[in-house]
Structures are given as structure tokens and as C-alpha cells.
Amino acid sequence: EPEVTQTPSHQVTQMGQEVILRCVPISNHLYFYWYRQILGQKVEFLVSFYNNEISEKSEIFDDQFSVERPDGSNFTLKIRSTKLEDSAMYFCASNGLGYNEQFFGPGTRLTVL
Amino acid sequence: DQQVKQNSPSLSVQEGRISILNCDYTNSMFDYFLWYKKYPAEGPTFLISISSIKDKNEDGRFTVFLNKSAKHLSLHIVPSQPGDSAVYFCAATASSNTGKLIFGQGTTLQVKP
């Protein structure tokens, strides 16, 4: 069964450093998303991406964040200068045309020290 | 801005009995609702969904009920099994938006053998 994959599973970084979180969505899906979950809180929407551009972004998704689909398979989230409060689980999700059900990856745990 | 609320942080039921998880929403634009199940250190797994044109959707042991006038939905699991123990998230989306899901805070279900 196709699945969304994410790498790395755990990333530890120093405050102020850049990180890139990687995702491989399900191959025939067209819509891509990033969400995050701070420990003990709800899953929060960050950004949606379709047709090689951002469709919508939340207030959390400020200028420090960017997304890219550099090739036909990868979907990346970059945080340019990490802050302590960026520590969270980051989930990538995707869905196909005409479907509302999004399929999530296993997540990347980002720890900013 | 809690557009989707799950007011019960936890629920404990006996194996074989019914589990009922509840969710309320405030945004009238929401027209599609989903339930996700999440184990620790894993991504949310899609469970079942319902469109606002329906009031019930059933899939095996799982049934979702939607009461639009009350802006309330519930997930019934019958019979409950120990393997159902997880965090359950209610999520909502509107066709008019970019597909972003708005999640509730989650309910931790424990099914005791």
C-alpha cells in the first residue's frame, strides 16, 4: 500500500540554524501539506501546496518557513533560522484530486536547542 | 480560535463495549469531517469520514454520525478492542478552501481488556 514517507525521523539542531525536512508524498497525489504538533497540543496546519505553488499558509508559516517540490517526488519544508518554539513534530500529508482524505507521513521530530 | 473542539481529553472503556468520541465545530463552512487515529511517535492515520450531505457513515466497527444543526459529530466504535487504544482526532475542512484540515485537540481512548 502506498504511503507518505518522511526523513529524518528525528532532527536535533541549534537555535538559529537552518533545517530541511523532507517528504515523499504518495506518487499520484497532487495536493501536499505540512502540519506540526507541539508536544501535548493539537495538530496545526502550516501550509498547502498545489501545482508548484503555495495555496494557503497559516499565521505560523512566516518568512522563516518555505516549501519546495524540487523534483517529481520530494516535498520539503525549510526553516531558515530555527527558534526554540519550532520544536515540534512535523507531519507531511498528501491527497489526490477529488479526495478530502489526507494521508500523513510518520513525522519528523524537530528539537531545537 | 478553536473551530473544532473535542471536549473530552480521555475516555476509558471495557473491551467489547461501545466507545463514543465526540466532536463539536463552530464554522458553518465546514462540509467534510474526518476522524484520525494516532499512536505515539506516528503520524495520524485516516479512519473514517463523512460529508455534510450525510448524517451517518459506517465502516466495519466504526460509525460516524453528523448532526449539522447541532454542529456535532461523533465516532462510535463497536465492539471496542484493546488495539483501538490511541489518540483520536476529529478534523474538518471546507470545499471552498485549499483542503487544509482543522483538527480538534484529540481524545485519548483506552480500551481495557
Tab-separated table of C-alpha atoms in Angstrom:
chain	number	residue	atom	x	y	z
A	1	GLU	CA	0.000	0.000	0.000
A	2	PRO	CA	1.459	3.413	-0.939
A	3	GLU	CA	2.455	5.628	1.935
A	4	VAL	CA	3.915	9.024	2.700
A	5	THR	CA	7.498	8.870	3.915
A	6	GLN	CA	9.481	11.468	5.837
A	7	THR	CA	13.152	11.934	6.647
A	8	PRO	CA	14.789	12.295	9.036
A	9	SER	CA	12.700	10.789	11.813
A	10	HIS	CA	14.464	12.997	14.360
A	11	GLN	CA	16.437	16.179	13.797
A	12	VAL	CA	18.318	17.991	16.525
A	13	THR	CA	19.611	21.458	15.745
A	14	GLN	CA	20.949	24.556	17.412
A	15	MET	CA	18.844	27.696	17.586
A	16	GLY	CA	19.473	29.876	14.548
A	17	GLN	CA	20.435	27.003	12.282
A	18	GLU	CA	18.622	26.076	9.079
A	19	VAL	CA	16.842	22.748	8.784
A	20	ILE	CA	15.248	20.983	5.848
A	21	LEU	CA	12.600	18.383	6.463
A	22	ARG	CA	11.918	16.010	3.621
A	23	CYS	CA	8.813	14.199	2.493
A	24	VAL	CA	7.928	11.854	-0.328
A	25	PRO	CA	4.148	12.054	-0.848
A	26	ILE	CA	2.094	9.281	-2.417
A	27	SER	CA	3.074	9.207	-6.072
A	28	ASN	CA	-0.200	10.084	-7.796
A	29	HIS	CA	-1.266	12.704	-5.267
A	30	LEU	CA	-1.445	16.332	-6.309
A	31	TYR	CA	-2.020	18.232	-3.075
A	32	PHE	CA	0.629	18.478	-0.383
A	33	TYR	CA	0.600	19.807	3.136
A	34	TRP	CA	2.738	20.404	6.179
A	35	TYR	CA	1.335	20.298	9.686
A	36	ARG	CA	3.005	20.439	13.045
A	37	GLN	CA	2.165	19.241	16.531
A	38	ILE	CA	3.825	20.791	19.535
A	39	LEU	CA	4.014	18.300	22.385
A	40	GLY	CA	0.646	17.922	24.079
A	41	GLN	CA	-1.155	20.212	21.647
A	42	LYS	CA	-3.301	19.717	18.592
A	43	VAL	CA	-2.128	19.154	15.051
A	44	GLU	CA	-1.864	22.562	13.345
A	45	PHE	CA	-1.959	23.374	9.654
A	46	LEU	CA	1.110	25.144	8.276
A	47	VAL	CA	0.838	25.233	4.509
A	48	SER	CA	-0.843	23.681	1.488
A	49	PHE	CA	0.828	23.310	-1.892
A	50	TYR	CA	-0.607	22.564	-5.304
A	51	ASN	CA	0.628	22.947	-8.848
A	52	ASN	CA	4.051	24.037	-7.655
A	53	GLU	CA	2.862	26.910	-5.567
A	54	ILE	CA	1.548	27.634	-2.100
A	55	SER	CA	-2.247	27.522	-1.967
A	56	GLU	CA	-2.621	28.687	1.586
A	57	LYS	CA	-0.444	29.277	4.609
A	58	SER	CA	-1.220	29.788	8.252
A	59	GLU	CA	-0.052	32.580	10.537
A	60	ILE	CA	2.613	30.224	11.852
A	61	PHE	CA	4.147	29.963	8.380
A	62	ASP	CA	6.127	33.192	8.463
A	63	ASP	CA	9.105	34.287	6.388
A	64	GLN	CA	11.347	31.783	8.149
A	65	PHE	CA	9.472	28.940	6.502
A	66	SER	CA	9.500	27.858	2.886
A	67	VAL	CA	8.383	24.833	0.916
A	68	GLU	CA	9.600	23.377	-2.299
A	69	ARG	CA	8.947	20.484	-4.610
A	70	PRO	CA	12.387	20.267	-6.207
A	71	ASP	CA	11.596	17.237	-8.341
A	72	GLY	CA	8.678	14.958	-9.106
A	73	SER	CA	8.795	13.113	-5.819
A	74	ASN	CA	10.155	15.178	-2.924
A	75	PHE	CA	8.377	17.887	-0.962
A	76	THR	CA	10.489	19.837	1.508
A	77	LEU	CA	9.936	22.231	4.385
A	78	LYS	CA	12.791	24.591	5.194
A	79	ILE	CA	13.112	26.602	8.361
A	80	ARG	CA	15.813	29.217	7.800
A	81	SER	CA	16.664	30.198	11.343
A	82	THR	CA	15.188	27.872	13.901
A	83	LYS	CA	13.801	29.068	17.209
A	84	LEU	CA	13.238	27.132	20.400
A	85	GLU	CA	9.479	27.261	19.810
A	86	ASP	CA	9.886	25.477	16.474
A	87	SER	CA	10.467	22.263	18.417
A	88	ALA	CA	7.592	20.001	17.399
A	89	MET	CA	6.578	17.008	15.328
A	90	TYR	CA	6.244	17.992	11.691
A	91	PHE	CA	3.913	15.964	9.522
A	92	CYS	CA	3.703	15.909	5.772
A	93	ALA	CA	0.408	14.901	4.159
A	94	SER	CA	-0.960	14.457	0.671
A	95	ASN	CA	-4.205	13.721	-1.095
A	96	GLY	CA	-5.392	13.022	-4.572
A	97	LEU	CA	-7.623	15.006	-6.879
A	98	GLY	CA	-11.233	14.920	-5.710
A	99	TYR	CA	-10.440	13.410	-2.312
A	100	ASN	CA	-10.567	15.150	1.040
A	101	GLU	CA	-8.851	12.352	2.925
A	102	GLN	CA	-5.246	13.272	3.553
A	103	PHE	CA	-2.626	10.649	4.206
A	104	PHE	CA	0.049	11.531	6.695
A	105	GLY	CA	3.665	10.573	6.991
A	106	PRO	CA	5.189	9.289	10.239
A	107	GLY	CA	6.547	12.732	11.110
A	108	THR	CA	9.899	14.327	11.862
A	109	ARG	CA	10.604	15.236	15.444
A	110	LEU	CA	12.474	18.556	15.415
A	111	THR	CA	14.322	19.506	18.565
A	112	VAL	CA	15.831	22.993	18.718
A	113	LEU	CA	18.399	23.505	21.465
B	1	ASP	CA	-9.658	30.132	17.640
B	2	GLN	CA	-10.967	26.672	18.388
B	3	GLN	CA	-13.136	25.911	15.400
B	4	VAL	CA	-13.072	22.202	16.184
B	5	LYS	CA	-13.356	21.028	19.756
B	6	GLN	CA	-13.070	17.697	21.441
B	7	ASN	CA	-14.086	18.394	24.986
B	8	SER	CA	-13.147	15.029	26.466
B	9	PRO	CA	-9.380	14.658	26.765
B	10	SER	CA	-9.697	10.990	27.641
B	11	LEU	CA	-12.083	8.067	27.608
B	12	SER	CA	-11.759	4.621	29.143
B	13	VAL	CA	-13.978	1.710	28.132
B	14	GLN	CA	-14.048	-2.024	28.640
B	15	GLU	CA	-13.172	-4.342	25.791
B	16	GLY	CA	-16.284	-5.327	23.850
B	17	ARG	CA	-18.266	-2.262	24.852
B	18	ILE	CA	-19.046	0.787	22.753
B	19	SER	CA	-16.684	3.762	22.600
B	20	ILE	CA	-18.238	7.107	21.739
B	21	LEU	CA	-15.974	10.012	20.912
B	22	ASN	CA	-17.466	13.435	20.429
B	23	CYS	CA	-16.526	16.496	18.438
B	24	ASP	CA	-18.092	19.936	18.044
B	25	TYR	CA	-17.403	22.585	15.444
B	26	THR	CA	-18.285	26.226	15.041
B	27	ASN	CA	-17.560	27.059	11.412
B	28	SER	CA	-20.653	26.644	9.227
B	29	MET	CA	-18.454	26.476	6.133
B	30	PHE	CA	-17.116	23.060	7.131
B	31	ASP	CA	-18.673	20.433	4.889
B	32	TYR	CA	-16.423	17.422	5.315
B	33	PHE	CA	-15.342	15.769	8.512
B	34	LEU	CA	-12.717	13.159	9.226
B	35	TRP	CA	-11.527	11.054	12.099
B	36	TYR	CA	-7.886	10.147	12.503
B	37	LYS	CA	-6.262	7.746	14.888
B	38	LYS	CA	-2.781	8.391	16.192
B	39	TYR	CA	-0.319	6.250	18.075
B	40	PRO	CA	2.649	7.835	19.871
B	41	ALA	CA	5.575	8.697	17.578
B	42	GLU	CA	3.481	8.003	14.474
B	43	GLY	CA	1.550	10.158	12.049
B	44	PRO	CA	-2.254	10.401	12.096
B	45	THR	CA	-3.928	7.514	10.308
B	46	PHE	CA	-7.157	8.171	8.433
B	47	LEU	CA	-10.049	6.228	9.901
B	48	ILE	CA	-13.389	7.346	8.524
B	49	SER	CA	-15.017	10.450	7.081
B	50	ILE	CA	-18.395	11.958	6.382
B	51	SER	CA	-19.715	14.578	4.031
B	52	SER	CA	-22.190	17.163	5.267
B	53	ILE	CA	-24.808	15.788	2.888
B	54	LYS	CA	-24.975	12.645	5.014
B	55	ASP	CA	-25.767	12.072	8.645
B	56	LYS	CA	-24.154	8.682	9.036
B	57	ASN	CA	-21.274	6.721	7.576
B	58	GLU	CA	-20.321	3.227	8.599
B	59	ASP	CA	-17.183	1.198	8.003
B	60	GLY	CA	-16.945	-2.054	9.879
B	61	ARG	CA	-16.764	-1.388	13.608
B	62	PHE	CA	-16.603	2.370	13.054
B	63	THR	CA	-19.571	4.660	12.510
B	64	VAL	CA	-19.551	8.421	12.314
B	65	PHE	CA	-22.709	10.408	12.970
B	66	LEU	CA	-23.155	14.016	11.944
B	67	ASN	CA	-25.722	16.404	13.395
B	68	LYS	CA	-25.396	19.565	11.339
B	69	SER	CA	-27.968	21.583	13.246
B	70	ALA	CA	-26.026	20.975	16.454
B	71	LYS	CA	-22.654	21.216	14.710
B	72	HIS	CA	-21.727	17.968	16.349
B	73	LEU	CA	-20.270	14.700	15.218
B	74	SER	CA	-19.430	11.507	16.986
B	75	LEU	CA	-17.425	8.388	16.323
B	76	HIS	CA	-18.766	5.082	17.573
B	77	ILE	CA	-16.540	2.053	17.863
B	78	VAL	CA	-18.359	-1.222	18.426
B	79	PRO	CA	-17.089	-3.506	19.798
B	80	SER	CA	-14.043	-1.768	21.233
B	81	GLN	CA	-10.781	-3.682	21.205
B	82	PRO	CA	-7.537	-3.087	23.139
B	83	GLY	CA	-5.804	-2.296	19.836
B	84	ASP	CA	-8.134	0.689	19.477
B	85	SER	CA	-6.315	2.408	22.324
B	86	ALA	CA	-4.868	5.567	20.771
B	87	VAL	CA	-5.494	9.284	20.417
B	88	TYR	CA	-8.428	10.097	18.147
B	89	PHE	CA	-8.551	13.399	16.316
B	90	CYS	CA	-11.581	14.928	14.717
B	91	ALA	CA	-10.813	17.162	11.726
B	92	ALA	CA	-12.889	19.368	9.455
B	93	THR	CA	-12.452	21.041	6.126
B	94	ALA	CA	-14.440	23.222	3.747
B	95	SER	CA	-14.707	22.599	-0.008
B	96	SER	CA	-14.161	26.281	-0.552
B	97	ASN	CA	-10.711	26.233	0.960
B	98	THR	CA	-7.435	24.702	-0.105
B	99	GLY	CA	-8.003	21.408	1.646
B	100	LYS	CA	-6.444	22.354	4.952
B	101	LEU	CA	-7.691	20.309	7.860
B	102	ILE	CA	-8.593	21.914	11.157
B	103	PHE	CA	-8.033	19.476	13.992
B	104	GLY	CA	-9.545	19.123	17.419
B	105	GLN	CA	-7.359	18.619	20.468
B	106	GLY	CA	-7.779	14.872	20.453
B	107	THR	CA	-9.280	12.304	22.803
B	108	THR	CA	-7.147	9.554	24.282
B	109	LEU	CA	-9.075	6.295	24.212
B	110	GLN	CA	-8.049	3.461	26.474
B	111	VAL	CA	-9.738	0.117	25.943
B	112	LYS	CA	-9.197	-2.183	28.900
B	113	PRO	CA	-9.037	-5.955	28.364
